[in-house]
PDB file of C-alpha atoms and ligand atoms in Angstrom:
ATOM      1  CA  UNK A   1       0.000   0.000   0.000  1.00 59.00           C
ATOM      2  CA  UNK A   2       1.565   3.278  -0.921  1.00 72.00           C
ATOM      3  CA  UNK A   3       2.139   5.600   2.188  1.00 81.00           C
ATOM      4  CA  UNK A   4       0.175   8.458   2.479  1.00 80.00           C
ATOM      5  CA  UNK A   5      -3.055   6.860   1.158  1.00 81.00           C
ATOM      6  CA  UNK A   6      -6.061   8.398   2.575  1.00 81.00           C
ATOM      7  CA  UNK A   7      -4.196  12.113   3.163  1.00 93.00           C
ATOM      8  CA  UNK A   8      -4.180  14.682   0.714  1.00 94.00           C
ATOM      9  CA  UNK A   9      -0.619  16.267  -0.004  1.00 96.00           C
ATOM     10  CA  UNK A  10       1.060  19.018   2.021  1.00 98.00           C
ATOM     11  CA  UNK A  11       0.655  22.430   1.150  1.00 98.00           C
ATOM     12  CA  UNK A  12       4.460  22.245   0.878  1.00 98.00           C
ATOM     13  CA  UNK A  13       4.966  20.262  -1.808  1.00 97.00           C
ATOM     14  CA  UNK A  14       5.711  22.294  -4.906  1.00 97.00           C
ATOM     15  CA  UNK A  15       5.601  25.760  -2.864  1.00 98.00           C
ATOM     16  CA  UNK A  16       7.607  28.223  -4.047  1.00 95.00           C
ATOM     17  CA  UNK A  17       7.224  26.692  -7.955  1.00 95.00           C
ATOM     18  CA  UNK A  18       4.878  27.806 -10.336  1.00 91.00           C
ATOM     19  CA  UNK A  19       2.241  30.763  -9.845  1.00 97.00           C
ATOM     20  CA  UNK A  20       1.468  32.441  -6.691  1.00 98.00           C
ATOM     21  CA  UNK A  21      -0.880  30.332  -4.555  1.00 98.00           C
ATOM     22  CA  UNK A  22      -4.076  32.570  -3.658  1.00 98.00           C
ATOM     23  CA  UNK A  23      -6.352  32.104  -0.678  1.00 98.00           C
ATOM     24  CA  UNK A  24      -8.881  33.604   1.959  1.00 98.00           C
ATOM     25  CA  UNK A  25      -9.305  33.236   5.895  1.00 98.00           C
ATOM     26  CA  UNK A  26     -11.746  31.149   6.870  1.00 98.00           C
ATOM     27  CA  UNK A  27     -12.788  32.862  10.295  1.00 98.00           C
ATOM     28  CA  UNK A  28     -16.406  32.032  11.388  1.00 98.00           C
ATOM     29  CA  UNK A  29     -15.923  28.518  13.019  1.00 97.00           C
ATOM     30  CA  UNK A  30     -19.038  27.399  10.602  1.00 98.00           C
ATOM     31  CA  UNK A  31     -17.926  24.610   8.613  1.00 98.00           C
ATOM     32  CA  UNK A  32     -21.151  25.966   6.298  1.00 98.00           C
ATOM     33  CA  UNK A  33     -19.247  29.046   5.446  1.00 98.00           C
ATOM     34  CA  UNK A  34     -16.027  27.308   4.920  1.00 98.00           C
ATOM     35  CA  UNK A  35     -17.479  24.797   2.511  1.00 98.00           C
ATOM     36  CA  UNK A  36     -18.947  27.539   0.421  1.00 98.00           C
ATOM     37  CA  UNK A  37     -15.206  29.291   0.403  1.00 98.00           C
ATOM     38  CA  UNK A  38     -13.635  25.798  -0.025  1.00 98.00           C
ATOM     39  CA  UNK A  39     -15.683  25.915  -3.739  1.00 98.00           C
ATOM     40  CA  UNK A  40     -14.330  28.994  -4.150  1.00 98.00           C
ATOM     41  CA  UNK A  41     -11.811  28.195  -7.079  1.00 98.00           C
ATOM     42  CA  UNK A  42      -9.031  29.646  -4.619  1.00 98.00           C
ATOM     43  CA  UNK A  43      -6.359  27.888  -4.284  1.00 98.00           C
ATOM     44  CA  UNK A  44      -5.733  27.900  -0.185  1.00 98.00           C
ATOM     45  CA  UNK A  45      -7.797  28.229   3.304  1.00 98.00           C
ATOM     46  CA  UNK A  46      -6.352  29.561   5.949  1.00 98.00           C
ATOM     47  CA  UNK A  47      -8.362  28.348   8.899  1.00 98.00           C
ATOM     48  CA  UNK A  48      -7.716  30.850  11.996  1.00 98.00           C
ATOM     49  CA  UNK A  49      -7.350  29.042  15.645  1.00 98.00           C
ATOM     50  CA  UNK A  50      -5.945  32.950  16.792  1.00 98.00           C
ATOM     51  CA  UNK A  51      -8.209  35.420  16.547  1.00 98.00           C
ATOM     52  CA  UNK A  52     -11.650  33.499  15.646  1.00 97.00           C
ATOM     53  CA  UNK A  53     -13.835  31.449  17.344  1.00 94.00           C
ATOM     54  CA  UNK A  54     -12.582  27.961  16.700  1.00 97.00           C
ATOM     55  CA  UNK A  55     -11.926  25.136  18.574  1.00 97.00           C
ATOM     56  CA  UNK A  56     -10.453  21.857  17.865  1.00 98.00           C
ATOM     57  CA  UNK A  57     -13.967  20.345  17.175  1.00 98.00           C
ATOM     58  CA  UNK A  58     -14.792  23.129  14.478  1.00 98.00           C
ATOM     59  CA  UNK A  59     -11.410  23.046  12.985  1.00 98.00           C
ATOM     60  CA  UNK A  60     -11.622  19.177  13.003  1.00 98.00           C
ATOM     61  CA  UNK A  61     -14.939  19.339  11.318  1.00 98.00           C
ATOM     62  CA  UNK A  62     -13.511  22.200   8.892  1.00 98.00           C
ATOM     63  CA  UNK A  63     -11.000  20.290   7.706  1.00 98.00           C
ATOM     64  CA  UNK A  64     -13.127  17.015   6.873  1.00 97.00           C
ATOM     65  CA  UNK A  65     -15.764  19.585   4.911  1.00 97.00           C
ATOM     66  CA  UNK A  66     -12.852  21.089   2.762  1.00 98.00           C
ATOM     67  CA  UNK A  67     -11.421  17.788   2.183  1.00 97.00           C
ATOM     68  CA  UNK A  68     -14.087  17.412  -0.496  1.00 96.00           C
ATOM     69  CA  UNK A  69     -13.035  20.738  -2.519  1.00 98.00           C
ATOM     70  CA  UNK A  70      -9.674  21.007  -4.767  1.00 97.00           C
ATOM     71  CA  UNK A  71      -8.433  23.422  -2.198  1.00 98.00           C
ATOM     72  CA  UNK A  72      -6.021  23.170   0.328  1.00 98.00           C
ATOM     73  CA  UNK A  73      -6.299  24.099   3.982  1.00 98.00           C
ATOM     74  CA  UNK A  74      -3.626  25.716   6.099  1.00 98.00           C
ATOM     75  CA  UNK A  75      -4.708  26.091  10.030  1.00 98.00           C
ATOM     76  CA  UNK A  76      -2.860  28.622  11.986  1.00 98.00           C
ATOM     77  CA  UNK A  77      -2.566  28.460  16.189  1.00 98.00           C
ATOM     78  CA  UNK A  78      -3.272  30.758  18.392  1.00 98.00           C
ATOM     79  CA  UNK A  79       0.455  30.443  20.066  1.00 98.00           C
ATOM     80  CA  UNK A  80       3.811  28.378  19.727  1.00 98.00           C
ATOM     81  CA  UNK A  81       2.795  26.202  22.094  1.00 98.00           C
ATOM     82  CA  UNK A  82       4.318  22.388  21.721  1.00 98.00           C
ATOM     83  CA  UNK A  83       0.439  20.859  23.145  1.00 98.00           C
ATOM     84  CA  UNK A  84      -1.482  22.973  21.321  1.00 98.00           C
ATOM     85  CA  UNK A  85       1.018  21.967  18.045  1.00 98.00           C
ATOM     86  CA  UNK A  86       0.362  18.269  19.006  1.00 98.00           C
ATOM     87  CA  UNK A  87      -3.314  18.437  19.446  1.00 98.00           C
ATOM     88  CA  UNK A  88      -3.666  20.108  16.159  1.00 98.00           C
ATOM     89  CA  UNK A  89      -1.828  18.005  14.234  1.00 98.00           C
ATOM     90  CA  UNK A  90      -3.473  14.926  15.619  1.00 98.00           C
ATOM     91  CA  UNK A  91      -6.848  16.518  14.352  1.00 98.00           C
ATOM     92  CA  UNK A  92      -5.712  15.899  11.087  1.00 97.00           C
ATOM     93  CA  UNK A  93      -4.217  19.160  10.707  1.00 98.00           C
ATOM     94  CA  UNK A  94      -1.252  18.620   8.031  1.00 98.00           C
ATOM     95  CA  UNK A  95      -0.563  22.307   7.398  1.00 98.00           C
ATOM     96  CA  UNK A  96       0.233  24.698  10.258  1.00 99.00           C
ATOM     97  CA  UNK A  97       0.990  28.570  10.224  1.00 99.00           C
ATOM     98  CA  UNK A  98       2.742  29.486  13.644  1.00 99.00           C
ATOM     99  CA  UNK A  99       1.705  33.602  15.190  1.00 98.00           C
ATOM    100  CA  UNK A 100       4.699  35.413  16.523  1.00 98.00           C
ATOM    101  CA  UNK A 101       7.815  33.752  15.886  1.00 98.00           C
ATOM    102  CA  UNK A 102      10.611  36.633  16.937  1.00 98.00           C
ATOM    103  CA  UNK A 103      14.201  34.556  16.417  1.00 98.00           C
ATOM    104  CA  UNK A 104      15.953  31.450  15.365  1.00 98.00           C
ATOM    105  CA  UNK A 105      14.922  29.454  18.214  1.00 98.00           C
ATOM    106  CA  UNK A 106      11.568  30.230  18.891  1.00 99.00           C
ATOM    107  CA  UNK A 107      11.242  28.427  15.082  1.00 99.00           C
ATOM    108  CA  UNK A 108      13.657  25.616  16.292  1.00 98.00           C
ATOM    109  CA  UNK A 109      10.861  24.866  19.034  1.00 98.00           C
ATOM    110  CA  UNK A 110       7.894  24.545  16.773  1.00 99.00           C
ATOM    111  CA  UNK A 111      10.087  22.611  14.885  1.00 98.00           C
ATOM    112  CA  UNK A 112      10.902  19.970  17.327  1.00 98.00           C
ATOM    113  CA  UNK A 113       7.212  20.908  18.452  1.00 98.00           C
ATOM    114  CA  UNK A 114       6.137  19.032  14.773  1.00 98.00           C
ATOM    115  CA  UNK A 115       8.537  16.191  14.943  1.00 98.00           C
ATOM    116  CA  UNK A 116       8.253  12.825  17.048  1.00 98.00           C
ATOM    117  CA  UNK A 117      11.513  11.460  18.979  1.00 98.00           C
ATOM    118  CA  UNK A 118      14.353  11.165  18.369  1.00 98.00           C
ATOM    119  CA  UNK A 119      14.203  14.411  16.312  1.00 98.00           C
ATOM    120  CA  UNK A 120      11.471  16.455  18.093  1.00 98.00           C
ATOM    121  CA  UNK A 121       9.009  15.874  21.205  1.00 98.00           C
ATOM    122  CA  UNK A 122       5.970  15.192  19.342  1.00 98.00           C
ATOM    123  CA  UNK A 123       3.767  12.648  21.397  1.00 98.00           C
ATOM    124  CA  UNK A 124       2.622   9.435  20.190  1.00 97.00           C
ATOM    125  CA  UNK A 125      -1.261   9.403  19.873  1.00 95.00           C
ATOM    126  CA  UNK A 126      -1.284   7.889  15.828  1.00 94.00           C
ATOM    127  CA  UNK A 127      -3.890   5.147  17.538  1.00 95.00           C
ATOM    128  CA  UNK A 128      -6.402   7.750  18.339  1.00 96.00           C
ATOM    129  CA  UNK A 129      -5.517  10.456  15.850  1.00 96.00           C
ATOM    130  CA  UNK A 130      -6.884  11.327  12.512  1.00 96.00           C
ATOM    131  CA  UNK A 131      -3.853  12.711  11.508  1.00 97.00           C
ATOM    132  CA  UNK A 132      -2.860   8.916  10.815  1.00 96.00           C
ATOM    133  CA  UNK A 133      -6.369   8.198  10.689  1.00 96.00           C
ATOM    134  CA  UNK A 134      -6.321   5.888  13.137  1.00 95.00           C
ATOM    135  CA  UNK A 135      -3.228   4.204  12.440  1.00 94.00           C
ATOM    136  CA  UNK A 136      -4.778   3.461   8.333  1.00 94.00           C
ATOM    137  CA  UNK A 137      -1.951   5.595   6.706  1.00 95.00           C
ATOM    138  CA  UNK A 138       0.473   2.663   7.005  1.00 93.00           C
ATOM    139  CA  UNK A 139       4.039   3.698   8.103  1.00 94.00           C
ATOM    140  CA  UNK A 140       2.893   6.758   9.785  1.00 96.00           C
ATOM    141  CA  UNK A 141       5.109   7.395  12.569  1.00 97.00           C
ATOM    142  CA  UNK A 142       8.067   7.263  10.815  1.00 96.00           C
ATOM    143  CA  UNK A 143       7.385   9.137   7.799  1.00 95.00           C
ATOM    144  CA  UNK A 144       5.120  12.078   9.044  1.00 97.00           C
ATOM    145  CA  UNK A 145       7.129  15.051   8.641  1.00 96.00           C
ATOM    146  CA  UNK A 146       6.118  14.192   4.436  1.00 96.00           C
ATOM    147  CA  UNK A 147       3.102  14.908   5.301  1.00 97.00           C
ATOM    148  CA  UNK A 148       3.682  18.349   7.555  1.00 98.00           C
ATOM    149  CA  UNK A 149       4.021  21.961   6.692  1.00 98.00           C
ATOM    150  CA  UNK A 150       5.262  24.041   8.883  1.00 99.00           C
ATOM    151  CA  UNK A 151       5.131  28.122   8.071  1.00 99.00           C
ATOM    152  CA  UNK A 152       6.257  30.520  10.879  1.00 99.00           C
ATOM    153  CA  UNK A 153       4.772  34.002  10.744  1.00 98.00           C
ATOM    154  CA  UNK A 154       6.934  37.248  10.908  1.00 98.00           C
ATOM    155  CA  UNK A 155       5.260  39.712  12.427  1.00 98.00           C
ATOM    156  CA  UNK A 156       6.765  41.955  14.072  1.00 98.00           C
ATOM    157  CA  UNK A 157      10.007  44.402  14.433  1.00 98.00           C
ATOM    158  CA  UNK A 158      12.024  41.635  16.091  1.00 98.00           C
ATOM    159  CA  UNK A 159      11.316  38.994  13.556  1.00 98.00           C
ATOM    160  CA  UNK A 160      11.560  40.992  10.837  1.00 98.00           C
ATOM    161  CA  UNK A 161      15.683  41.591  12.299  1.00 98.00           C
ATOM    162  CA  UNK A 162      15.944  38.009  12.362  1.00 98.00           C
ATOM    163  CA  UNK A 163      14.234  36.606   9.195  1.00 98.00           C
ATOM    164  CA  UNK A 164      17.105  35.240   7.907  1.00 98.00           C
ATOM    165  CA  UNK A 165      17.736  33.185  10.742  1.00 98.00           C
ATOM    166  CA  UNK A 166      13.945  32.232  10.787  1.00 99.00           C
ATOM    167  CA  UNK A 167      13.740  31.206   7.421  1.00 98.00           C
ATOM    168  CA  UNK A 168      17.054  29.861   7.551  1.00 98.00           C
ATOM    169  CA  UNK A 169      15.888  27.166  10.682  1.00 98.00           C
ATOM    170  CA  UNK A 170      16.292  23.272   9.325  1.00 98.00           C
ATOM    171  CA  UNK A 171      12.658  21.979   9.361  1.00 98.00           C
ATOM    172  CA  UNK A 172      10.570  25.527   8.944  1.00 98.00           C
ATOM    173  CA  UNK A 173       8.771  25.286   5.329  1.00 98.00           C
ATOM    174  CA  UNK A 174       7.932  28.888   4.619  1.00 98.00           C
ATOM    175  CA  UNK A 175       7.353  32.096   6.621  1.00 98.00           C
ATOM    176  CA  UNK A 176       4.251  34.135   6.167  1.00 99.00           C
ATOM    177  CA  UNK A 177       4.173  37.960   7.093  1.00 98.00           C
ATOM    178  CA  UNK A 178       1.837  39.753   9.106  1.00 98.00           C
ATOM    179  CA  UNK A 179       1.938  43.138   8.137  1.00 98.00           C
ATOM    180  CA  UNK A 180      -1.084  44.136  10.589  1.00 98.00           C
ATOM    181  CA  UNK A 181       0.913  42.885  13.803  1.00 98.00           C
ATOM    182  CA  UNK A 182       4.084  44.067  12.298  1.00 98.00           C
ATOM    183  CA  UNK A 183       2.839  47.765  12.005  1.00 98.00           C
ATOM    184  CA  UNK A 184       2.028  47.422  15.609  1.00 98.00           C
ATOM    185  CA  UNK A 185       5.075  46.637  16.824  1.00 98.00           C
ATOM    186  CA  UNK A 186       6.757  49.223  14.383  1.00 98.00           C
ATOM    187  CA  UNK A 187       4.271  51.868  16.342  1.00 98.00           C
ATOM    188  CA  UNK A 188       2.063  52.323  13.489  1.00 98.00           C
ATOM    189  CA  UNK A 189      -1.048  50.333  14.790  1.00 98.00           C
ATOM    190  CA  UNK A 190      -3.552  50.098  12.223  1.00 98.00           C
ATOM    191  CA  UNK A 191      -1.067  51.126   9.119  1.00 98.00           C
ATOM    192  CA  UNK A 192      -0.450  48.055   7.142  1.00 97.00           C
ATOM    193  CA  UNK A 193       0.044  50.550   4.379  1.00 97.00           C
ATOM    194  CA  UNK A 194       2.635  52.755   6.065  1.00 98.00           C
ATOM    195  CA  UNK A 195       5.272  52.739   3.633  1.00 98.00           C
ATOM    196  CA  UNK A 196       8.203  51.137   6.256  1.00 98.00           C
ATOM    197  CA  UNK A 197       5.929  48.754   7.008  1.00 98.00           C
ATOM    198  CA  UNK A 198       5.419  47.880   3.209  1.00 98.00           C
ATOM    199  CA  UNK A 199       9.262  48.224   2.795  1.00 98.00           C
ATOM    200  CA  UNK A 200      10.043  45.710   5.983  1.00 98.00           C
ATOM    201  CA  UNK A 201       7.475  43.507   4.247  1.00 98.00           C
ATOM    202  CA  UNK A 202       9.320  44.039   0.748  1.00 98.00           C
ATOM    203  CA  UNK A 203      12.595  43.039   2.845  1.00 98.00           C
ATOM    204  CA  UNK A 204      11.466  39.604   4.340  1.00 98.00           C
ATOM    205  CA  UNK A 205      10.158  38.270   0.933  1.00 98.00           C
ATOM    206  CA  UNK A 206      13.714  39.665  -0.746  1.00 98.00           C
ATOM    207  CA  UNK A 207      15.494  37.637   1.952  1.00 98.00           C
ATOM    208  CA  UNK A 208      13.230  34.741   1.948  1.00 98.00           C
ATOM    209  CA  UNK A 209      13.606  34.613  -2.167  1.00 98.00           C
ATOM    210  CA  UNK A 210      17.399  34.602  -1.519  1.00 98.00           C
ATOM    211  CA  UNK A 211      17.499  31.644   0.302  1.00 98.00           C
ATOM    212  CA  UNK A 212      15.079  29.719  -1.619  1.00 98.00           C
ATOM    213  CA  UNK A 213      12.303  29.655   1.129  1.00 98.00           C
ATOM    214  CA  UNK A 214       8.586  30.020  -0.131  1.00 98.00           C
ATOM    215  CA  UNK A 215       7.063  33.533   1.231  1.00 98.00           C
ATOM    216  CA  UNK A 216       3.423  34.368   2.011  1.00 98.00           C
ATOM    217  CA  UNK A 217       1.960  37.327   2.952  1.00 98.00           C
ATOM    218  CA  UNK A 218      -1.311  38.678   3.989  1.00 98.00           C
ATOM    219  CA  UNK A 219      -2.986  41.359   1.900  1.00 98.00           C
ATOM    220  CA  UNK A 220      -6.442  42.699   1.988  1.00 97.00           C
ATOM    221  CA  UNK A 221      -5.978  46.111  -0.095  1.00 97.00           C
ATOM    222  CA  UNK A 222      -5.818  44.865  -3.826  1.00 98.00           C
ATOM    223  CA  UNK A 223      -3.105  47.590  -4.764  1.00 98.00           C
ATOM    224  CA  UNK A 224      -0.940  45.894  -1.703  1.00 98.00           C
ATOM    225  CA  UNK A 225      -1.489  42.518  -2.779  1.00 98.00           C
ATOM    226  CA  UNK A 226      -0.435  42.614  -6.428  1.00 98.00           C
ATOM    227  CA  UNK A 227       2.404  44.739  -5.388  1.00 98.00           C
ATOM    228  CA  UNK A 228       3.743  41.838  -3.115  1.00 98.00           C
ATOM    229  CA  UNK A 229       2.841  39.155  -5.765  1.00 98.00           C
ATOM    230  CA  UNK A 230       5.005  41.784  -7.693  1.00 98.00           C
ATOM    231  CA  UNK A 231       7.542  40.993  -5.813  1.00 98.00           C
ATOM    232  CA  UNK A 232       7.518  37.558  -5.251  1.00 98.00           C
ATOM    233  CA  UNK A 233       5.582  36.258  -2.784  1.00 98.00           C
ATOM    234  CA  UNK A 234       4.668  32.654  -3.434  1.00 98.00           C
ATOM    235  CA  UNK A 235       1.147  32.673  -1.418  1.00 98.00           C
ATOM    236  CA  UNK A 236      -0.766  35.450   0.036  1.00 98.00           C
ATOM    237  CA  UNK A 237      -4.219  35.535   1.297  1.00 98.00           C
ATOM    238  CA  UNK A 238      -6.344  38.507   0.251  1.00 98.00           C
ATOM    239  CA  UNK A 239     -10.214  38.003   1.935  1.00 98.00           C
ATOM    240  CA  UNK A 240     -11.532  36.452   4.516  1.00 98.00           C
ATOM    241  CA  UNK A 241     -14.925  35.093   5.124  1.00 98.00           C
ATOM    242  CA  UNK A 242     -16.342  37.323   8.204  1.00 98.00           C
ATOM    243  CA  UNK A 243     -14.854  41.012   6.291  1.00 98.00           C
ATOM    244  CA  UNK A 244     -16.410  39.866   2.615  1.00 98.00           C
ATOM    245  CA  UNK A 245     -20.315  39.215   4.519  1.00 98.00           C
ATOM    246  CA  UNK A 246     -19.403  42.265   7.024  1.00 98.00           C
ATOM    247  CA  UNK A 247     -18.591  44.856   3.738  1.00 97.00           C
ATOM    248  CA  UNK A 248     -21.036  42.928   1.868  1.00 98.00           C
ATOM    249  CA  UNK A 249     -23.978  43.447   4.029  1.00 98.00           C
ATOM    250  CA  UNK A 250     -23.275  47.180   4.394  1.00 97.00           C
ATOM    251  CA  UNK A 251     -23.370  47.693   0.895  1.00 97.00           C
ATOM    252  CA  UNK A 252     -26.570  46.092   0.745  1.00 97.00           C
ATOM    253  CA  UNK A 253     -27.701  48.290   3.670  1.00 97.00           C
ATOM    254  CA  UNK A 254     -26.357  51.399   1.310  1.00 97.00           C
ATOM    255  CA  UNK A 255     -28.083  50.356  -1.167  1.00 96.00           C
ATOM    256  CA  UNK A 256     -31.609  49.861   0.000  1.00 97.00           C
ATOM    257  CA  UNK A 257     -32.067  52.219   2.904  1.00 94.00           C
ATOM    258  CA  UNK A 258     -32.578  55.944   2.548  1.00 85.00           C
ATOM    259  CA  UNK A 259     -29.135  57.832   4.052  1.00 77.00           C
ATOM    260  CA  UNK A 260     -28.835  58.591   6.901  1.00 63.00           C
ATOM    261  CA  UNK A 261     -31.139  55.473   8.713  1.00 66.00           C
ATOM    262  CA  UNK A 262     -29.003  53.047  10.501  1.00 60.00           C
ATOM    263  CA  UNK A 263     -31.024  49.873   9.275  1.00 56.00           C
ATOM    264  CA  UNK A 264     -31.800  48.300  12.660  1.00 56.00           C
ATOM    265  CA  UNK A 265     -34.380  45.699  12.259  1.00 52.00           C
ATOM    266  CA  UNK A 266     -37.893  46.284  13.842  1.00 47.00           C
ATOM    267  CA  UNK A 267     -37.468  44.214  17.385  1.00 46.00           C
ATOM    268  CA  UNK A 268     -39.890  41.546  16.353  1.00 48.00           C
ATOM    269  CA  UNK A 269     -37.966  41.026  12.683  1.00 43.00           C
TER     270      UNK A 269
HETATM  271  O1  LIG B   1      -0.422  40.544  11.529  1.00 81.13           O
HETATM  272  C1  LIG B   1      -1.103  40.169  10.563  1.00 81.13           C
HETATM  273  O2  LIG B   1      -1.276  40.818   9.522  1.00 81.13           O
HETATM  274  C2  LIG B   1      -1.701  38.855  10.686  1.00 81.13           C
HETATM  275  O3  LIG B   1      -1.261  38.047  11.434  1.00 81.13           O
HETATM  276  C3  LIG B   1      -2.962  38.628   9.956  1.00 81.13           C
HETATM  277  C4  LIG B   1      -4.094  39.111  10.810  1.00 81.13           C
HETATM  278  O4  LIG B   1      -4.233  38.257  11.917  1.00 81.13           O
HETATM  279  C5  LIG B   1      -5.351  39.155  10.003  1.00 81.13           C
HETATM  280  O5  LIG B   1      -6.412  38.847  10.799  1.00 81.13           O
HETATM  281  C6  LIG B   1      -5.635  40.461   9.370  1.00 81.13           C
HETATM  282  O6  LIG B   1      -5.715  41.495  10.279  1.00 81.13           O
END
């Protein structure tokens, strides 16, 4: 039986070849909404555990949903945390972004965090876990780091000092830049657009392209997004779920009720 049957690949394999890979958050926690983005024609998920309300359940039941749609998922914690890492990937999680990785061996840690003994601390759960599903995906233990991406986000002044050395770290697949944490901790809250934070995210994907590591980046302004695609980002995420209804619905609201009304529904509605 050839390993790996019953898993889809890793979003690793061929990264950093070929076109730019394209994709939305998925942020609700409804795996409704993320089956109708999974049929989006995109060609990524990202699947937020930091800043939306998901659990392990909803991300396990995500992931199973999007499994039916030519799209692959990507599910980002909501630390680097080496339990949080484990119980992830034993929900069948293949593909993990990491918030708020500052140096060299923060990345070293959520390496080791990905990797069982003797070359990380991984535990052994493969009997219980969907991530081998249940032991099915013959030779499992010993060959799951083919099935694991690991991306490390930069995100803030600190990292962005260090990328090299991020990037550089044996076992990290990509690094994906947050430009909305990184303007915070440049002391421009709020200004993704602020042009040093556009040029520290212009220097992370010039030092990521020099040493041959894929580079993603997160860009909701469409003039910001083709200019990193510009210059060479190899995935980037440019929507998410919760801000297309949220702009969506206000437009609606623009469109139908007289200015200047607020569109509150009657009480009873
Ligand atoms: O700092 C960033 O940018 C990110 O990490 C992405 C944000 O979390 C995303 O929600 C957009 O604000």
């Amino acid at each position: 039986m050839p390993f790996r049957v019953g898993l889809p690949a890793p979003f690793k394999e061929g990264l950093g070849s070929g076109r730019a890979r394209v994709g939305m958050w998925a942020c609700t926690g409804n795996p409704l909404v993320t089956e109708i983005c999974a049929g989006s024609g995109l060609d990524w998920l990202l699947i937020d555990g930091e800043h939306s309300t998901n659990s392990l359940e909803s991300i396990s039941v995500q992931l199973q949903v999007a499994a039916g749609y030519p799209i692959q998922p990507v599910v980002r914690l909501p630390a680097n945390d080496t339990v949080l890492i484990k119980q992830y990937l034993d929900l069948g999680a293949q593909n993990l972004l990491i918030p708020m990785v500052d140096d060299a061996g923060q990345a070293a840690a959520a390496v080791a965090a990905v990797r069982y003994p003797p070359h990380g601390v991984r535990g052994v759960g493969s009997a219980l876990a969907r991530a081998a599903r249940w032991n099915r995906v013959e030779g499992y233990l010993g060959r799951a780091d083919e099935t694991i991406t690991l991306l490390v986000q930069v995100e803030t002044a600190q990292a962005v000092a260090n990328v090299a050395e991020i990037a550089g770290t044996d076992g990290v697949d990509g690094i994906f830049i947050g430009p909305s944490d990184l303007a915070a901790s440049m002391g421009y809250l709020g200004q993704q657009e602020h042009p040093e934070v556009v040029a520290a995210v212009e220097r992370c994907i010039a030092v990521a392209k020099d040493l041959g590591v894929p580079v993603g980046v997160n860009a909701f302004a469409e003039a910001t997004a083709r200019r990193y695609l510009d210059a060479g980002v190899d995935f980037i995420l440019v929507g998410a779920d919760v801000a297309l209804l949220a702009r969506a619905s206000e437009a609606l609201a623009a469109k139908y009720l007289p200015s200047g009304e607020d569109g509150a529904a009657p009480a009873s509605y």
